[in-house]
Amino acid sequence: MSYLYGGQQQTINPQNVAMAEQELEMVTDTFQRIVDSCYKKCIPTQYLDGELNKGESVCIDRCAAKFFKVNEKVGAALAQKSQ
């Protein structure tokens, strides 16, 4: 595979790998929290259709947008307090 890099040896920094793994865990956790929260708020417990209806889709869109907005505001507040 070294021919892909022009014959140069590539080294992997373990610290970068650890940071990438931590970031992936955080993104996965955030996604899972959004799914759980918005599912509970927007999807009825008894399914009538196999697909989302318009109301459910709109609810999920708004729920996810609010989740990100709140997450952004909390992050900004924490950053301001840490300074």
mmCIF file of N, CA and C in Angstrom:
data_model
loop_
_atom_site.group_PDB
_atom_site.id
_atom_site.type_symbol
_atom_site.label_atom_id
_atom_site.label_comp_id
_atom_site.label_asym_id
_atom_site.label_seq_id
_atom_site.Cartn_x
_atom_site.Cartn_y
_atom_site.Cartn_z
ATOM 1 N N MET A 1 0.809 -1.196 0.000
ATOM 2 C CA MET A 1 0.000 0.000 0.000
ATOM 3 C C MET A 1 0.855 1.264 0.000
ATOM 4 N N SER A 2 2.126 1.140 0.221
ATOM 5 C CA SER A 2 2.969 2.321 0.274
ATOM 6 C C SER A 2 3.018 3.053 -1.060
ATOM 7 N N TYR A 3 2.661 2.371 -2.140
ATOM 8 C CA TYR A 3 2.651 3.045 -3.442
ATOM 9 C C TYR A 3 1.610 4.149 -3.502
ATOM 10 N N LEU A 4 0.592 4.095 -2.644
ATOM 11 C CA LEU A 4 -0.429 5.145 -2.618
ATOM 12 C C LEU A 4 0.113 6.450 -2.050
ATOM 13 N N TYR A 5 1.158 6.360 -1.267
ATOM 14 C CA TYR A 5 1.717 7.543 -0.615
ATOM 15 C C TYR A 5 3.068 7.923 -1.210
ATOM 16 N N GLY A 6 3.315 7.519 -2.412
ATOM 17 C CA GLY A 6 4.562 7.875 -3.061
ATOM 18 C C GLY A 6 5.770 7.180 -2.439
ATOM 19 N N GLY A 7 5.523 6.035 -1.818
ATOM 20 C CA GLY A 7 6.614 5.280 -1.242
ATOM 21 C C GLY A 7 7.061 5.788 0.119
ATOM 22 N N GLN A 8 6.451 6.828 0.634
ATOM 23 C CA GLN A 8 6.836 7.364 1.942
ATOM 24 C C GLN A 8 6.113 6.596 3.040
ATOM 25 N N GLN A 9 6.811 6.402 4.114
ATOM 26 C CA GLN A 9 6.246 5.699 5.257
ATOM 27 C C GLN A 9 5.344 6.659 6.038
ATOM 28 N N GLN A 10 4.129 6.260 6.332
ATOM 29 C CA GLN A 10 3.184 7.074 7.094
ATOM 30 C C GLN A 10 3.162 6.572 8.536
ATOM 31 N N THR A 11 3.228 7.494 9.469
ATOM 32 C CA THR A 11 3.120 7.128 10.879
ATOM 33 C C THR A 11 1.802 7.647 11.418
ATOM 34 N N ILE A 12 1.259 6.895 12.332
ATOM 35 C CA ILE A 12 -0.024 7.255 12.940
ATOM 36 C C ILE A 12 0.242 7.698 14.367
ATOM 37 N N ASN A 13 -0.226 8.886 14.681
ATOM 38 C CA ASN A 13 -0.070 9.432 16.021
ATOM 39 C C ASN A 13 -1.181 8.862 16.908
ATOM 40 N N PRO A 14 -0.835 8.089 17.931
ATOM 41 C CA PRO A 14 -1.858 7.494 18.804
ATOM 42 C C PRO A 14 -2.738 8.536 19.489
ATOM 43 N N GLN A 15 -2.179 9.711 19.760
ATOM 44 C CA GLN A 15 -2.972 10.765 20.393
ATOM 45 C C GLN A 15 -4.068 11.245 19.446
ATOM 46 N N ASN A 16 -3.752 11.364 18.153
ATOM 47 C CA ASN A 16 -4.754 11.768 17.169
ATOM 48 C C ASN A 16 -5.846 10.715 17.030
ATOM 49 N N VAL A 17 -5.458 9.451 17.092
ATOM 50 C CA VAL A 17 -6.437 8.374 17.014
ATOM 51 C C VAL A 17 -7.366 8.429 18.218
ATOM 52 N N ALA A 18 -6.799 8.633 19.397
ATOM 53 C CA ALA A 18 -7.609 8.715 20.618
ATOM 54 C C ALA A 18 -8.573 9.896 20.556
ATOM 55 N N MET A 19 -8.100 11.026 20.054
ATOM 56 C CA MET A 19 -8.968 12.204 19.926
ATOM 57 C C MET A 19 -10.090 11.948 18.926
ATOM 58 N N ALA A 20 -9.773 11.288 17.825
ATOM 59 C CA ALA A 20 -10.789 10.978 16.817
ATOM 60 C C ALA A 20 -11.821 10.004 17.382
ATOM 61 N N GLU A 21 -11.375 9.023 18.152
ATOM 62 C CA GLU A 21 -12.302 8.077 18.772
ATOM 63 C C GLU A 21 -13.213 8.780 19.766
ATOM 64 N N GLN A 22 -12.654 9.696 20.552
ATOM 65 C CA GLN A 22 -13.448 10.439 21.527
ATOM 66 C C GLN A 22 -14.479 11.320 20.816
ATOM 67 N N GLU A 23 -14.063 11.964 19.733
ATOM 68 C CA GLU A 23 -14.998 12.800 18.975
ATOM 69 C C GLU A 23 -16.115 11.961 18.380
ATOM 70 N N LEU A 24 -15.796 10.785 17.862
ATOM 71 C CA LEU A 24 -16.811 9.897 17.312
ATOM 72 C C LEU A 24 -17.792 9.461 18.389
ATOM 73 N N GLU A 25 -17.293 9.157 19.578
ATOM 74 C CA GLU A 25 -18.173 8.791 20.696
ATOM 75 C C GLU A 25 -19.118 9.937 21.047
ATOM 76 N N MET A 26 -18.594 11.163 21.060
ATOM 77 C CA MET A 26 -19.424 12.325 21.394
ATOM 78 C C MET A 26 -20.499 12.545 20.338
ATOM 79 N N VAL A 27 -20.144 12.426 19.078
ATOM 80 C CA VAL A 27 -21.115 12.615 17.995
ATOM 81 C C VAL A 27 -22.175 11.518 18.055
ATOM 82 N N THR A 28 -21.748 10.294 18.287
ATOM 83 C CA THR A 28 -22.691 9.177 18.382
ATOM 84 C C THR A 28 -23.631 9.362 19.565
ATOM 85 N N ASP A 29 -23.094 9.806 20.699
ATOM 86 C CA ASP A 29 -23.917 10.045 21.882
ATOM 87 C C ASP A 29 -24.938 11.154 21.621
ATOM 88 N N THR A 30 -24.498 12.228 21.001
ATOM 89 C CA THR A 30 -25.402 13.335 20.690
ATOM 90 C C THR A 30 -26.511 12.867 19.751
ATOM 91 N N PHE A 31 -26.142 12.134 18.720
ATOM 92 C CA PHE A 31 -27.133 11.619 17.775
ATOM 93 C C PHE A 31 -28.144 10.725 18.488
ATOM 94 N N GLN A 32 -27.650 9.843 19.356
ATOM 95 C CA GLN A 32 -28.552 8.933 20.059
ATOM 96 C C GLN A 32 -29.497 9.690 20.992
ATOM 97 N N ARG A 33 -29.001 10.745 21.652
ATOM 98 C CA ARG A 33 -29.868 11.547 22.523
ATOM 99 C C ARG A 33 -30.936 12.273 21.724
ATOM 100 N N ILE A 34 -30.576 12.769 20.536
ATOM 101 C CA ILE A 34 -31.559 13.423 19.670
ATOM 102 C C ILE A 34 -32.622 12.422 19.239
ATOM 103 N N VAL A 35 -32.189 11.263 18.806
ATOM 104 C CA VAL A 35 -33.140 10.230 18.364
ATOM 105 C C VAL A 35 -34.085 9.859 19.493
ATOM 106 N N ASP A 36 -33.542 9.590 20.675
ATOM 107 C CA ASP A 36 -34.384 9.194 21.805
ATOM 108 C C ASP A 36 -35.378 10.287 22.176
ATOM 109 N N SER A 37 -34.883 11.508 22.314
ATOM 110 C CA SER A 37 -35.719 12.619 22.741
ATOM 111 C C SER A 37 -36.819 12.922 21.712
ATOM 112 N N CYS A 38 -36.433 13.064 20.474
ATOM 113 C CA CYS A 38 -37.403 13.435 19.442
ATOM 114 C C CYS A 38 -38.371 12.300 19.134
ATOM 115 N N TYR A 39 -37.917 11.069 19.251
ATOM 116 C CA TYR A 39 -38.803 9.922 19.042
ATOM 117 C C TYR A 39 -39.915 9.936 20.086
ATOM 118 N N LYS A 40 -39.544 10.157 21.342
ATOM 119 C CA LYS A 40 -40.538 10.175 22.417
ATOM 120 C C LYS A 40 -41.537 11.313 22.236
ATOM 121 N N LYS A 41 -41.061 12.462 21.744
ATOM 122 C CA LYS A 41 -41.921 13.630 21.600
ATOM 123 C C LYS A 41 -42.790 13.594 20.356
ATOM 124 N N CYS A 42 -42.305 12.980 19.287
ATOM 125 C CA CYS A 42 -42.945 13.155 17.981
ATOM 126 C C CYS A 42 -43.635 11.921 17.403
ATOM 127 N N ILE A 43 -43.304 10.749 17.888
ATOM 128 C CA ILE A 43 -43.851 9.525 17.300
ATOM 129 C C ILE A 43 -44.823 8.889 18.282
ATOM 130 N N PRO A 44 -46.075 8.687 17.860
ATOM 131 C CA PRO A 44 -47.050 8.063 18.758
ATOM 132 C C PRO A 44 -46.671 6.618 19.072
ATOM 133 N N THR A 45 -47.154 6.137 20.203
ATOM 134 C CA THR A 45 -46.802 4.776 20.615
ATOM 135 C C THR A 45 -47.495 3.724 19.761
ATOM 136 N N GLN A 46 -48.620 4.066 19.167
ATOM 137 C CA GLN A 46 -49.314 3.140 18.269
ATOM 138 C C GLN A 46 -49.122 3.632 16.840
ATOM 139 N N TYR A 47 -48.454 2.818 16.055
ATOM 140 C CA TYR A 47 -48.171 3.192 14.672
ATOM 141 C C TYR A 47 -49.407 2.979 13.806
ATOM 142 N N LEU A 48 -49.709 3.990 12.998
ATOM 143 C CA LEU A 48 -50.813 3.865 12.055
ATOM 144 C C LEU A 48 -50.298 3.620 10.640
ATOM 145 N N ASP A 49 -49.118 4.104 10.345
ATOM 146 C CA ASP A 49 -48.512 3.964 9.018
ATOM 147 C C ASP A 49 -47.078 3.456 9.166
ATOM 148 N N GLY A 50 -46.578 2.900 8.075
ATOM 149 C CA GLY A 50 -45.198 2.450 8.055
ATOM 150 C C GLY A 50 -44.212 3.580 7.843
ATOM 151 N N GLU A 51 -44.702 4.708 7.369
ATOM 152 C CA GLU A 51 -43.865 5.875 7.084
ATOM 153 C C GLU A 51 -44.259 7.022 8.004
ATOM 154 N N LEU A 52 -43.357 7.984 8.161
ATOM 155 C CA LEU A 52 -43.691 9.181 8.941
ATOM 156 C C LEU A 52 -44.704 10.014 8.174
ATOM 157 N N ASN A 53 -45.678 10.564 8.903
ATOM 158 C CA ASN A 53 -46.592 11.492 8.238
ATOM 159 C C ASN A 53 -45.989 12.895 8.310
ATOM 160 N N LYS A 54 -46.656 13.841 7.688
ATOM 161 C CA LYS A 54 -46.104 15.197 7.614
ATOM 162 C C LYS A 54 -45.934 15.820 9.001
ATOM 163 N N GLY A 55 -46.910 15.645 9.856
ATOM 164 C CA GLY A 55 -46.836 16.207 11.203
ATOM 165 C C GLY A 55 -45.667 15.647 11.995
ATOM 166 N N GLU A 56 -45.451 14.338 11.882
ATOM 167 C CA GLU A 56 -44.334 13.712 12.580
ATOM 168 C C GLU A 56 -42.997 14.210 12.031
ATOM 169 N N SER A 57 -42.910 14.339 10.724
ATOM 170 C CA SER A 57 -41.676 14.823 10.094
ATOM 171 C C SER A 57 -41.351 16.243 10.526
ATOM 172 N N VAL A 58 -42.368 17.103 10.540
ATOM 173 C CA VAL A 58 -42.172 18.490 10.958
ATOM 174 C C VAL A 58 -41.744 18.534 12.425
ATOM 175 N N CYS A 59 -42.387 17.717 13.243
ATOM 176 C CA CYS A 59 -42.052 17.664 14.668
ATOM 177 C C CYS A 59 -40.593 17.246 14.860
ATOM 178 N N ILE A 60 -40.166 16.234 14.145
ATOM 179 C CA ILE A 60 -38.786 15.760 14.268
ATOM 180 C C ILE A 60 -37.807 16.828 13.802
ATOM 181 N N ASP A 61 -38.110 17.499 12.687
ATOM 182 C CA ASP A 61 -37.238 18.574 12.193
ATOM 183 C C ASP A 61 -37.090 19.681 13.239
ATOM 184 N N ARG A 62 -38.207 20.098 13.809
ATOM 185 C CA ARG A 62 -38.166 21.161 14.819
ATOM 186 C C ARG A 62 -37.460 20.705 16.078
ATOM 187 N N CYS A 63 -37.721 19.478 16.483
ATOM 188 C CA CYS A 63 -37.100 18.934 17.688
ATOM 189 C C CYS A 63 -35.579 18.891 17.534
ATOM 190 N N ALA A 64 -35.105 18.381 16.419
ATOM 191 C CA ALA A 64 -33.659 18.297 16.187
ATOM 192 C C ALA A 64 -33.040 19.695 16.123
ATOM 193 N N ALA A 65 -33.722 20.629 15.462
ATOM 194 C CA ALA A 65 -33.206 21.997 15.369
ATOM 195 C C ALA A 65 -33.104 22.632 16.753
ATOM 196 N N LYS A 66 -34.125 22.437 17.575
ATOM 197 C CA LYS A 66 -34.097 22.979 18.937
ATOM 198 C C LYS A 66 -32.997 22.326 19.760
ATOM 199 N N PHE A 67 -32.809 21.045 19.582
ATOM 200 C CA PHE A 67 -31.765 20.340 20.313
ATOM 201 C C PHE A 67 -30.403 20.944 20.001
ATOM 202 N N PHE A 68 -30.129 21.176 18.712
ATOM 203 C CA PHE A 68 -28.847 21.751 18.320
ATOM 204 C C PHE A 68 -28.699 23.188 18.806
ATOM 205 N N LYS A 69 -29.774 23.951 18.759
ATOM 206 C CA LYS A 69 -29.724 25.346 19.212
ATOM 207 C C LYS A 69 -29.425 25.405 20.712
ATOM 208 N N VAL A 70 -30.089 24.578 21.487
ATOM 209 C CA VAL A 70 -29.849 24.547 22.932
ATOM 210 C C VAL A 70 -28.425 24.077 23.220
ATOM 211 N N ASN A 71 -27.988 23.053 22.492
ATOM 212 C CA ASN A 71 -26.635 22.544 22.665
ATOM 213 C C ASN A 71 -25.603 23.636 22.372
ATOM 214 N N GLU A 72 -25.860 24.419 21.338
ATOM 215 C CA GLU A 72 -24.975 25.526 20.960
ATOM 216 C C GLU A 72 -24.938 26.592 22.056
ATOM 217 N N LYS A 73 -26.106 26.945 22.589
ATOM 218 C CA LYS A 73 -26.178 27.965 23.633
ATOM 219 C C LYS A 73 -25.504 27.504 24.918
ATOM 220 N N VAL A 74 -25.701 26.261 25.290
ATOM 221 C CA VAL A 74 -25.061 25.719 26.494
ATOM 222 C C VAL A 74 -23.554 25.715 26.312
ATOM 223 N N GLY A 75 -23.087 25.289 25.135
ATOM 224 C CA GLY A 75 -21.651 25.288 24.857
ATOM 225 C C GLY A 75 -21.052 26.683 24.918
ATOM 226 N N ALA A 76 -21.765 27.668 24.383
ATOM 227 C CA ALA A 76 -21.289 29.059 24.417
ATOM 228 C C ALA A 76 -21.246 29.573 25.855
ATOM 229 N N ALA A 77 -22.262 29.242 26.640
ATOM 230 C CA ALA A 77 -22.289 29.680 28.044
ATOM 231 C C ALA A 77 -21.155 29.051 28.834
ATOM 232 N N LEU A 78 -20.903 27.770 28.607
ATOM 233 C CA LEU A 78 -19.809 27.100 29.319
ATOM 234 C C LEU A 78 -18.454 27.674 28.890
ATOM 235 N N ALA A 79 -18.301 27.975 27.617
ATOM 236 C CA ALA A 79 -17.045 28.560 27.142
ATOM 237 C C ALA A 79 -16.828 29.933 27.749
ATOM 238 N N GLN A 80 -17.916 30.713 27.878
ATOM 239 C CA GLN A 80 -17.796 32.049 28.455
ATOM 240 C C GLN A 80 -17.437 31.962 29.945
ATOM 241 N N LYS A 81 -18.024 31.004 30.656
ATOM 242 C CA LYS A 81 -17.719 30.861 32.083
ATOM 243 C C LYS A 81 -16.298 30.386 32.311
ATOM 244 N N SER A 82 -15.772 29.601 31.380
ATOM 245 C CA SER A 82 -14.412 29.078 31.566
ATOM 246 C C SER A 82 -13.340 30.113 31.300
ATOM 247 N N GLN A 83 -13.711 31.232 30.683
ATOM 248 C CA GLN A 83 -12.729 32.297 30.397
ATOM 249 C C GLN A 83 -12.604 33.209 31.535
#
